[in-house]
Amino acid sequence: SQGIEAQILDSSRKTGAMTHHDHGGIISAVGASKNMSKPPNEWNRMVVTCKGHHLQVELNGEKIIDVQLDETPLKDRPLEGYIGLQDHGEPNNIQFRNIRIKEL
């Protein structure tokens, strides 16, 4: 992969330390500082802000990621490109709404 992926997997029942594969984590880089995932059938609000190499993720009103990408295994990833939304083809698994993209 050439991109940077913010995980949206339901982690509401997760106990213990969050990993990069849990909700809000940045795949292959860093896990969320805390579990802010709402239970299934509730909307989650994620705000991802990236300015240069500085990436922040806010989930449901709490900052859970604050990292310099050039200090992670993702340091060689491009800083611009496409934005994608991914699911794994399971019916009724995920829905998106109110998607906004703002140039900084």
PDB file of C-alpha atoms in Angstrom:
ATOM      1  CA  SER A   1       0.000   0.000   0.000  1.00  0.00           C
ATOM      2  CA  GLN A   2       1.125   3.536  -0.689  1.00  0.00           C
ATOM      3  CA  GLY A   3      -1.489   5.322   1.397  1.00  0.00           C
ATOM      4  CA  ILE A   4      -2.160   6.085   5.021  1.00  0.00           C
ATOM      5  CA  GLU A   5      -5.132   4.268   6.591  1.00  0.00           C
ATOM      6  CA  ALA A   6      -7.133   5.333   9.650  1.00  0.00           C
ATOM      7  CA  GLN A   7      -8.906   2.249  11.035  1.00  0.00           C
ATOM      8  CA  ILE A   8     -12.695   2.341  11.447  1.00  0.00           C
ATOM      9  CA  LEU A   9     -13.181  -1.191  12.822  1.00  0.00           C
ATOM     10  CA  ASP A  10     -15.599  -1.400  15.793  1.00  0.00           C
ATOM     11  CA  SER A  11     -13.511  -1.617  18.957  1.00  0.00           C
ATOM     12  CA  SER A  12     -16.239  -0.709  21.469  1.00  0.00           C
ATOM     13  CA  ARG A  13     -15.836  -3.943  23.443  1.00  0.00           C
ATOM     14  CA  LYS A  14     -12.037  -3.947  23.340  1.00  0.00           C
ATOM     15  CA  THR A  15     -10.233  -3.980  26.671  1.00  0.00           C
ATOM     16  CA  GLY A  16      -6.556  -3.275  27.174  1.00  0.00           C
ATOM     17  CA  ALA A  17      -4.140  -1.321  25.027  1.00  0.00           C
ATOM     18  CA  MET A  18      -5.297  -0.141  21.624  1.00  0.00           C
ATOM     19  CA  THR A  19      -3.272  -1.213  18.586  1.00  0.00           C
ATOM     20  CA  HIS A  20      -2.964   0.204  15.083  1.00  0.00           C
ATOM     21  CA  HIS A  21      -5.693  -2.255  14.014  1.00  0.00           C
ATOM     22  CA  ASP A  22      -8.255  -0.834  16.482  1.00  0.00           C
ATOM     23  CA  HIS A  23     -10.694   2.051  15.844  1.00  0.00           C
ATOM     24  CA  GLY A  24      -8.834   5.291  15.208  1.00  0.00           C
ATOM     25  CA  GLY A  25      -5.417   3.696  14.856  1.00  0.00           C
ATOM     26  CA  ILE A  26      -3.150   4.446  11.927  1.00  0.00           C
ATOM     27  CA  ILE A  27      -2.384   1.102  10.271  1.00  0.00           C
ATOM     28  CA  SER A  28       1.324   0.118  10.487  1.00  0.00           C
ATOM     29  CA  ALA A  29       2.115   3.191  12.595  1.00  0.00           C
ATOM     30  CA  VAL A  30       0.344   3.856  15.909  1.00  0.00           C
ATOM     31  CA  GLY A  31      -2.652   2.821  17.994  1.00  0.00           C
ATOM     32  CA  ALA A  32      -5.182   5.160  19.558  1.00  0.00           C
ATOM     33  CA  SER A  33      -4.268   6.562  22.976  1.00  0.00           C
ATOM     34  CA  LYS A  34      -7.669   5.426  24.316  1.00  0.00           C
ATOM     35  CA  ASN A  35     -10.796   3.585  23.211  1.00  0.00           C
ATOM     36  CA  MET A  36     -13.409   6.115  22.086  1.00  0.00           C
ATOM     37  CA  SER A  37     -15.381   3.705  19.842  1.00  0.00           C
ATOM     38  CA  LYS A  38     -19.161   3.838  20.303  1.00  0.00           C
ATOM     39  CA  PRO A  39     -21.169   0.581  20.313  1.00  0.00           C
ATOM     40  CA  PRO A  40     -22.581  -0.874  17.075  1.00  0.00           C
ATOM     41  CA  ASN A  41     -25.591   0.979  15.622  1.00  0.00           C
ATOM     42  CA  GLU A  42     -24.396   4.327  17.022  1.00  0.00           C
ATOM     43  CA  TRP A  43     -22.693   6.953  14.854  1.00  0.00           C
ATOM     44  CA  ASN A  44     -19.016   7.666  15.434  1.00  0.00           C
ATOM     45  CA  ARG A  45     -17.498  11.031  14.491  1.00  0.00           C
ATOM     46  CA  MET A  46     -13.901  10.935  13.299  1.00  0.00           C
ATOM     47  CA  VAL A  47     -11.874  14.004  12.376  1.00  0.00           C
ATOM     48  CA  VAL A  48      -8.528  13.367  10.676  1.00  0.00           C
ATOM     49  CA  THR A  49      -6.194  16.340  10.282  1.00  0.00           C
ATOM     50  CA  CYS A  50      -2.920  16.108   8.414  1.00  0.00           C
ATOM     51  CA  LYS A  51      -0.613  19.067   7.851  1.00  0.00           C
ATOM     52  CA  GLY A  52       2.702  18.034   6.349  1.00  0.00           C
ATOM     53  CA  HIS A  53       3.861  15.048   8.392  1.00  0.00           C
ATOM     54  CA  HIS A  54       1.761  15.984  11.457  1.00  0.00           C
ATOM     55  CA  LEU A  55      -1.301  13.716  11.713  1.00  0.00           C
ATOM     56  CA  GLN A  56      -4.030  13.987  14.341  1.00  0.00           C
ATOM     57  CA  VAL A  57      -7.153  11.889  14.800  1.00  0.00           C
ATOM     58  CA  GLU A  58     -10.105  12.908  16.951  1.00  0.00           C
ATOM     59  CA  LEU A  59     -12.756  10.279  17.641  1.00  0.00           C
ATOM     60  CA  ASN A  60     -16.038  11.235  19.284  1.00  0.00           C
ATOM     61  CA  GLY A  61     -14.615  14.470  20.669  1.00  0.00           C
ATOM     62  CA  GLU A  62     -11.310  13.124  22.047  1.00  0.00           C
ATOM     63  CA  LYS A  63      -7.858  13.442  20.464  1.00  0.00           C
ATOM     64  CA  ILE A  64      -6.571   9.858  20.215  1.00  0.00           C
ATOM     65  CA  ILE A  65      -3.681  10.235  17.732  1.00  0.00           C
ATOM     66  CA  ASP A  66      -1.057  12.977  17.556  1.00  0.00           C
ATOM     67  CA  VAL A  67       1.949  11.784  15.576  1.00  0.00           C
ATOM     68  CA  GLN A  68       4.668  12.912  13.202  1.00  0.00           C
ATOM     69  CA  LEU A  69       4.398  10.474  10.279  1.00  0.00           C
ATOM     70  CA  ASP A  70       8.063  10.995   9.363  1.00  0.00           C
ATOM     71  CA  GLU A  71       8.943   9.351  12.716  1.00  0.00           C
ATOM     72  CA  THR A  72       6.935   6.193  11.919  1.00  0.00           C
ATOM     73  CA  PRO A  73       7.242   3.309   9.426  1.00  0.00           C
ATOM     74  CA  LEU A  74       5.030   5.449   7.121  1.00  0.00           C
ATOM     75  CA  LYS A  75       7.751   8.106   6.698  1.00  0.00           C
ATOM     76  CA  ASP A  76       8.130   7.429   2.972  1.00  0.00           C
ATOM     77  CA  ARG A  77       4.402   7.557   2.115  1.00  0.00           C
ATOM     78  CA  PRO A  78       3.239  10.394  -0.171  1.00  0.00           C
ATOM     79  CA  LEU A  79       1.712  13.409   1.570  1.00  0.00           C
ATOM     80  CA  GLU A  80      -0.943  13.934  -1.084  1.00  0.00           C
ATOM     81  CA  GLY A  81      -3.194  11.729  -3.179  1.00  0.00           C
ATOM     82  CA  TYR A  82      -6.633  10.165  -3.170  1.00  0.00           C
ATOM     83  CA  ILE A  83      -9.021   9.815  -0.239  1.00  0.00           C
ATOM     84  CA  GLY A  84     -10.803   6.487  -0.094  1.00  0.00           C
ATOM     85  CA  LEU A  85     -13.482   4.897   2.082  1.00  0.00           C
ATOM     86  CA  GLN A  86     -13.152   1.148   2.479  1.00  0.00           C
ATOM     87  CA  ASP A  87     -15.390  -1.671   3.570  1.00  0.00           C
ATOM     88  CA  HIS A  88     -14.893  -5.399   3.219  1.00  0.00           C
ATOM     89  CA  GLY A  89     -18.134  -6.178   1.382  1.00  0.00           C
ATOM     90  CA  GLU A  90     -20.170  -7.357   4.351  1.00  0.00           C
ATOM     91  CA  PRO A  91     -23.828  -6.234   4.103  1.00  0.00           C
ATOM     92  CA  ASN A  92     -24.942  -3.600   6.624  1.00  0.00           C
ATOM     93  CA  ASN A  93     -21.427  -3.497   8.027  1.00  0.00           C
ATOM     94  CA  ILE A  94     -20.690   0.201   7.676  1.00  0.00           C
ATOM     95  CA  GLN A  95     -22.293   3.458   6.602  1.00  0.00           C
ATOM     96  CA  PHE A  96     -20.807   6.907   6.044  1.00  0.00           C
ATOM     97  CA  ARG A  97     -22.497  10.295   6.310  1.00  0.00           C
ATOM     98  CA  ASN A  98     -21.600  13.988   6.452  1.00  0.00           C
ATOM     99  CA  ILE A  99     -18.174  13.576   4.866  1.00  0.00           C
ATOM    100  CA  ARG A 100     -16.341  16.884   4.624  1.00  0.00           C
ATOM    101  CA  ILE A 101     -12.906  17.621   3.190  1.00  0.00           C
ATOM    102  CA  LYS A 102     -11.294  20.936   4.027  1.00  0.00           C
ATOM    103  CA  GLU A 103      -8.045  22.194   2.559  1.00  0.00           C
ATOM    104  CA  LEU A 104      -5.796  23.693   5.263  1.00  0.00           C
TER     105      LEU A 104
END
